[in-house]
PDB file of C-alpha atoms in Angstrom:
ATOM      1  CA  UNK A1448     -10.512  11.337   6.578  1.00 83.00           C
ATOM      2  CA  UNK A1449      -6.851  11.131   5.061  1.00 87.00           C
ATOM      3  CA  UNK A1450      -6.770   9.406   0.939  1.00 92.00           C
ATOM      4  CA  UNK A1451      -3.851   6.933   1.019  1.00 93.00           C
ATOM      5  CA  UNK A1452      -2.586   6.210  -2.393  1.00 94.00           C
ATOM      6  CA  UNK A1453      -0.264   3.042  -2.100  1.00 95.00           C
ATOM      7  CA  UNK A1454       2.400   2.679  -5.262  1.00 93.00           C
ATOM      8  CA  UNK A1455       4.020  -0.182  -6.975  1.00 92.00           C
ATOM      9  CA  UNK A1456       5.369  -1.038 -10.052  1.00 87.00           C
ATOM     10  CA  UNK A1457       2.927  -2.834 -11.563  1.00 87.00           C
ATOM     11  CA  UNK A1458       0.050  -2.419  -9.513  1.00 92.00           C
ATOM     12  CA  UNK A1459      -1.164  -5.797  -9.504  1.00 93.00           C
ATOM     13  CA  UNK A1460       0.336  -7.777  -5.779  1.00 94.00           C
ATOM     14  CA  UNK A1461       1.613  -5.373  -3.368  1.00 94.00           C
ATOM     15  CA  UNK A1462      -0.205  -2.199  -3.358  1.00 95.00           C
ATOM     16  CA  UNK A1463      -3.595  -3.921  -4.488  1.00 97.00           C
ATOM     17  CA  UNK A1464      -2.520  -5.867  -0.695  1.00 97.00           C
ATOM     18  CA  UNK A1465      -2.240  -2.403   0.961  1.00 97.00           C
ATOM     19  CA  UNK A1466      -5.009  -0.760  -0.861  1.00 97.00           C
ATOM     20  CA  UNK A1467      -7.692  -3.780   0.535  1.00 97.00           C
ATOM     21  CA  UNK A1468      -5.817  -3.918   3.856  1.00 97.00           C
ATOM     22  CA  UNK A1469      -6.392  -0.600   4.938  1.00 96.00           C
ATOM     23  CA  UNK A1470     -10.033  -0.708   3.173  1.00 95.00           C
ATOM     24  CA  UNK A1471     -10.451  -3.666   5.446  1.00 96.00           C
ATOM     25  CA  UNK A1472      -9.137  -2.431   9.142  1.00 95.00           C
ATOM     26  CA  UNK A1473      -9.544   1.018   8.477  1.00 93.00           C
ATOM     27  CA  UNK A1474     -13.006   0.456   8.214  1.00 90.00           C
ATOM     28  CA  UNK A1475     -13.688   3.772   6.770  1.00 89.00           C
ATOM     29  CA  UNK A1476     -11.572   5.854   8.252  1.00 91.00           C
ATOM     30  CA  UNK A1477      -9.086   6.476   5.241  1.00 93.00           C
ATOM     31  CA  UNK A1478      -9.611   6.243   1.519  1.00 94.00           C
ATOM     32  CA  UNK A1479      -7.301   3.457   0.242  1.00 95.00           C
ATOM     33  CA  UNK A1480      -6.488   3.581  -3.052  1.00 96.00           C
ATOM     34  CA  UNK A1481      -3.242   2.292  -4.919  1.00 96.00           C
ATOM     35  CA  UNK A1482      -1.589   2.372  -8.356  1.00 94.00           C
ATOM     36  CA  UNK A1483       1.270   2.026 -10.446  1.00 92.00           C
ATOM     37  CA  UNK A1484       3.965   3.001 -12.388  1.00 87.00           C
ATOM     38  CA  UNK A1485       2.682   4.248 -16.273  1.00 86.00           C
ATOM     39  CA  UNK A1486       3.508   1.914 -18.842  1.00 87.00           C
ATOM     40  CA  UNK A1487       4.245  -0.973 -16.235  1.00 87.00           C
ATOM     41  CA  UNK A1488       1.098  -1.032 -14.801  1.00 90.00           C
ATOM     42  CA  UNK A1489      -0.552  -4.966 -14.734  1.00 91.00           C
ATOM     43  CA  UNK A1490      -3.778  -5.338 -17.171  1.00 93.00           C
ATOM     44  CA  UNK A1491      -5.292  -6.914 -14.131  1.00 93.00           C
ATOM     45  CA  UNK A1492      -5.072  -7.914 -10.664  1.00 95.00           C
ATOM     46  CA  UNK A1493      -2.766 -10.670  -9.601  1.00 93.00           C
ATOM     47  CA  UNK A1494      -4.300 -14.475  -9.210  1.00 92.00           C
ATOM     48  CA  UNK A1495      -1.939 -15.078  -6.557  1.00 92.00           C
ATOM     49  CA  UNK A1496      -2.835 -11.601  -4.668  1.00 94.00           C
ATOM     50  CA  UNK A1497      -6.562 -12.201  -5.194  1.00 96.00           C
ATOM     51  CA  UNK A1498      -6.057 -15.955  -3.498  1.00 94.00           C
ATOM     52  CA  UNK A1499      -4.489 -14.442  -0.662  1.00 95.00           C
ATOM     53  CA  UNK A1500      -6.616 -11.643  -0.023  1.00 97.00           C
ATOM     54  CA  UNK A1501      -9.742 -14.388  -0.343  1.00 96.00           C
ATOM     55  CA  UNK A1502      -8.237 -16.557   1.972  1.00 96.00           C
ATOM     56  CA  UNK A1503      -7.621 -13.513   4.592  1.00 96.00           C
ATOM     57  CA  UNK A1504     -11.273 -12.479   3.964  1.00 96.00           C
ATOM     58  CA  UNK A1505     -10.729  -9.164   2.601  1.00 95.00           C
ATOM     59  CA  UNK A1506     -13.423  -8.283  -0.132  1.00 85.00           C
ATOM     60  CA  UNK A1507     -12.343  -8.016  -3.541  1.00 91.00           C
ATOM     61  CA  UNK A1508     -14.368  -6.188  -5.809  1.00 87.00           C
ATOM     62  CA  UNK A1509     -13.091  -3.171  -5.928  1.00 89.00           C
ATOM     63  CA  UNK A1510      -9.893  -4.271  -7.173  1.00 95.00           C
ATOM     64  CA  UNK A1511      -8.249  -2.844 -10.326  1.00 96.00           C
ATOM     65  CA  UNK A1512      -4.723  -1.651 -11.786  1.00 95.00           C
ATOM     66  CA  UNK A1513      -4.350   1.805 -11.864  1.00 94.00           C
ATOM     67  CA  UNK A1514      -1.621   4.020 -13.279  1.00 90.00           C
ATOM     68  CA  UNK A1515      -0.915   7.395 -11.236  1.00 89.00           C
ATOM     69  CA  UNK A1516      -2.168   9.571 -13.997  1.00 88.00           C
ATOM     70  CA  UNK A1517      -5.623   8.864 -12.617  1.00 88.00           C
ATOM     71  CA  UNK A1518      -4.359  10.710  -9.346  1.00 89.00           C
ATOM     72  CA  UNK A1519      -3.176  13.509 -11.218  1.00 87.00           C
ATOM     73  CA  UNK A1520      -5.715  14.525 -13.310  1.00 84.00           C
ATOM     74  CA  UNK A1521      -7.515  17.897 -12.253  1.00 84.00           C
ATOM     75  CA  UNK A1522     -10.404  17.333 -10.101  1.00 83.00           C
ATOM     76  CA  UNK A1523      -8.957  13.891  -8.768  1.00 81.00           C
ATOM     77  CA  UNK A1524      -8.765  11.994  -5.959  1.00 86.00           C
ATOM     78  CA  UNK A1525      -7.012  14.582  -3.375  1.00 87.00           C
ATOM     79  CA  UNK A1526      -4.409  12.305  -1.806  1.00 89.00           C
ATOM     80  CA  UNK A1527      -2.756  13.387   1.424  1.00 87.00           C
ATOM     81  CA  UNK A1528       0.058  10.412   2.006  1.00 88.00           C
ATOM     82  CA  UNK A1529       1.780   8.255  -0.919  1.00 89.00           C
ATOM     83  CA  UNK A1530       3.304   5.052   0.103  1.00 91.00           C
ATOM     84  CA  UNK A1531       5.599   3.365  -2.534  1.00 90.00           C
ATOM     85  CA  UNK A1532       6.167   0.153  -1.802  1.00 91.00           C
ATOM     86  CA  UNK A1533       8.975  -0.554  -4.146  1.00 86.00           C
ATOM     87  CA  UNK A1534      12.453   1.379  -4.825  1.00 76.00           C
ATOM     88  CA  UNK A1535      11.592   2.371  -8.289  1.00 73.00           C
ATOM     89  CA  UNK A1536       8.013   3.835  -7.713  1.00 72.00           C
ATOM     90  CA  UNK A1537      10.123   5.544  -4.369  1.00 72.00           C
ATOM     91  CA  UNK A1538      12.479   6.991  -7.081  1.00 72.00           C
ATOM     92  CA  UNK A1539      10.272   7.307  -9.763  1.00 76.00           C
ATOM     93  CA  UNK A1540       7.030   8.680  -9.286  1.00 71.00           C
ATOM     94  CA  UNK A1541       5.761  12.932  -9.944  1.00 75.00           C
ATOM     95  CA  UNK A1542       5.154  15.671  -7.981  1.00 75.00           C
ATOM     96  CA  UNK A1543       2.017  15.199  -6.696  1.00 75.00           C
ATOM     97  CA  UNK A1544      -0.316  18.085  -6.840  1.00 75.00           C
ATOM     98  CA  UNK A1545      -1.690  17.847  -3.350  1.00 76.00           C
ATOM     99  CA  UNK A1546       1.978  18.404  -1.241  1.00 72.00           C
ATOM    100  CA  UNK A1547       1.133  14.414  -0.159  1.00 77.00           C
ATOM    101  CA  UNK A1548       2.876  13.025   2.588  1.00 81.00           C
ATOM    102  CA  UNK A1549       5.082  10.142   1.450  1.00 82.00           C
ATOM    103  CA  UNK A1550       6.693   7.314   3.384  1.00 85.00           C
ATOM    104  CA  UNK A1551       8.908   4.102   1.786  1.00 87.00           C
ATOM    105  CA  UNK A1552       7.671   0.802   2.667  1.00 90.00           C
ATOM    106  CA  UNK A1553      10.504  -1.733   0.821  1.00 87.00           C
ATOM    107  CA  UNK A1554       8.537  -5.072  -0.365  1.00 90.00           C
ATOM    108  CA  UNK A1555      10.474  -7.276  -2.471  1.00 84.00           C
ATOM    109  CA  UNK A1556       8.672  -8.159  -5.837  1.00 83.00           C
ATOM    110  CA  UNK A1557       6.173 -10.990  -6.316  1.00 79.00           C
ATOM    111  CA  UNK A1558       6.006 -11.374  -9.569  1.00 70.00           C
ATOM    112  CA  UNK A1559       8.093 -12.159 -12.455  1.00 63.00           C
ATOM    113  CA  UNK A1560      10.234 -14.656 -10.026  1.00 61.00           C
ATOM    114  CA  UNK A1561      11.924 -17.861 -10.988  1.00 58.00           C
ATOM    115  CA  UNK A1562      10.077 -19.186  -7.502  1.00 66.00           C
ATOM    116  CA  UNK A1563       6.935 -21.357  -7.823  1.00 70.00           C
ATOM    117  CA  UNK A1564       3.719 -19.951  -7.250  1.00 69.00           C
ATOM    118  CA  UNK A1565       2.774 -21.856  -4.106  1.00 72.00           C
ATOM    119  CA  UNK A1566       5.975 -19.988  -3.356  1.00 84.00           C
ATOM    120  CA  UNK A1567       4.755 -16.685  -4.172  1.00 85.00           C
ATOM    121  CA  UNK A1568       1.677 -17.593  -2.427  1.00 88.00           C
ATOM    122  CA  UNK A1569       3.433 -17.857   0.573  1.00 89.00           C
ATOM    123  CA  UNK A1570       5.331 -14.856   0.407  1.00 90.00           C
ATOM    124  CA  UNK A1571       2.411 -12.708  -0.815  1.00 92.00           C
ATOM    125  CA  UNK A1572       1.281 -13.476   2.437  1.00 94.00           C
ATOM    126  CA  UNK A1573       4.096 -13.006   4.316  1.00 93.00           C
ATOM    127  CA  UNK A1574       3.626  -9.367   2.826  1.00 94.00           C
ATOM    128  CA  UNK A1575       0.095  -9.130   3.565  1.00 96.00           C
ATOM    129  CA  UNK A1576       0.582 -10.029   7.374  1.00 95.00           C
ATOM    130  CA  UNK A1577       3.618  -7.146   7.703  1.00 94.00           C
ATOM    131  CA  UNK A1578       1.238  -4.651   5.822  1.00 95.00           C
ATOM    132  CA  UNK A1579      -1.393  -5.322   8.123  1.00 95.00           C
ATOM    133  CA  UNK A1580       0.824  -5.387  10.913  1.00 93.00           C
ATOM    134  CA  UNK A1581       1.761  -1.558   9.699  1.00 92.00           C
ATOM    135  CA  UNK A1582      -1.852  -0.866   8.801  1.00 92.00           C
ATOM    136  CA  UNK A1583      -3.105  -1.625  12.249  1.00 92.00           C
ATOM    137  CA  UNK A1584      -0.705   0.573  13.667  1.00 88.00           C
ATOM    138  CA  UNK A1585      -1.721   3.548  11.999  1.00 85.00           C
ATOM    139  CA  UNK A1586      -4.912   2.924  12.398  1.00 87.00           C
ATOM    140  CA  UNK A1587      -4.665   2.556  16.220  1.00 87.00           C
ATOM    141  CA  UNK A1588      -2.564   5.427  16.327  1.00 83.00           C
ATOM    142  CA  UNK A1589      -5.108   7.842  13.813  1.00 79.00           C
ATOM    143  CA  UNK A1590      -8.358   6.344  16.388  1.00 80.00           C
ATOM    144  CA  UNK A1591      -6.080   7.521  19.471  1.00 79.00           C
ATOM    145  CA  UNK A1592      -5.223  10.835  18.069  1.00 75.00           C
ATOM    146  CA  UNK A1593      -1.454  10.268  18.317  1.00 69.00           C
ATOM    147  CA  UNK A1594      -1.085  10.049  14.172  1.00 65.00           C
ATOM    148  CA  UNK A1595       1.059  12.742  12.658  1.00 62.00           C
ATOM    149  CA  UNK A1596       1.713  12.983   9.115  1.00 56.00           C
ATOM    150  CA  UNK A1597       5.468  12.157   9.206  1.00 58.00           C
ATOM    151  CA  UNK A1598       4.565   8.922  11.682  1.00 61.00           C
ATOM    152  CA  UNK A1599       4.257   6.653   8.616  1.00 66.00           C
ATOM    153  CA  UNK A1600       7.550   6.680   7.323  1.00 63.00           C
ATOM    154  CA  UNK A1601       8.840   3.755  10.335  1.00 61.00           C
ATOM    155  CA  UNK A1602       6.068   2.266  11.411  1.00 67.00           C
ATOM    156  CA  UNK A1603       6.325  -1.354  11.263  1.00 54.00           C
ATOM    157  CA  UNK A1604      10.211  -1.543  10.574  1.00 55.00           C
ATOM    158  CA  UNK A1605      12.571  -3.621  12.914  1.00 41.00           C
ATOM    159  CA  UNK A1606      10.778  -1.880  16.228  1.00 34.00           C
ATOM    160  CA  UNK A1607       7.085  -0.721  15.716  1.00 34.00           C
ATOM    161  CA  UNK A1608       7.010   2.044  17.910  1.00 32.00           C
ATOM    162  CA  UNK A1609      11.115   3.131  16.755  1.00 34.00           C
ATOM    163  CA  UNK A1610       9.127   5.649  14.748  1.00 35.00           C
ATOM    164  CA  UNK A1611       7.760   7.267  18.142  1.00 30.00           C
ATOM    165  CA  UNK A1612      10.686   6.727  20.308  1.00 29.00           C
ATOM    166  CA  UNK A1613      12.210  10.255  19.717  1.00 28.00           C
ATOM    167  CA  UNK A1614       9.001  12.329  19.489  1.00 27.00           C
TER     168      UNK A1614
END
């Protein structure tokens, strides 16, 4: 079973999206797990990404902000692919310990917007539908055997399968 460690800023919409996403359709087959960036990382998880995860019927209660340290300490959580969701936790984060996969999945922020919330309800949804769009792939793709560790850097952009095309 491969850890997945998704990374944001702040820890508190997008990766907490991907992190019960994959819990959800994985269905066990990966650990899901996210965090953020130290010293931005959200005291707690976003209202707006808790209402849209309720309303998709993903459970909930394992939901916290995390910073990355937690990763790194010895005797952690061995991760095996990274996915920042953001430019600055693309740019930003360590050298992980475990020679982790990465792949860059660009989200535009969701919080700290001049845009009402039904607003960011909307698009925090609009983000939950292309994560799961990209979660379901790899998931199909890890239950058919055809998964490779550099397959998650494209999935789900423009073409789905442009990641596959030249392999």
């Amino acid at each position: 079973m491969a850890n997945v460690l998704f990374v944001s800023s702040e820890n508190a919409v997008r990766s907490q999206l991907a992190e019960a996403c994959l819990r959800h359709v994985g269905k066990g087959r990966f650990g899901a797990f996210s965090c953020g960036v130290p010293g931005k990382t959200a005291n707690t998880v976003s209202p707006v990404a808790l209402e849209v995860l309720h309303r998709a019927g993903m459970p909930l209660a394992y939901l916290s902000p995390k910073t990355w340290e937690r990763f790194l300490a010895p005797g952690g959580t061995r991760i095996d692919i990274v996915v920042a969701l953001d430019g600055e936790s693309m740019h930003t984060h360590p050298t992980w310990p475990w020679q982790a996969r990465s792949a860059h999945w660009a989200y535009p922020p969701l919080l700290h917007t001049l845009t009402p919330v039904s607003n960011r309800v909307q698009q925090a949804e609009r983000t939950l539908h292309s994560l799961r769009h990209r979660v379901e792939l790899i998931v199909n793709l890890h239950a058919s055997g055809k998964l490779r560790s550099g397959d998650w850097q494209g999935i789900g952009e423009a073409s789905p399968m442009a990641a596959f095309s030249a392999k």
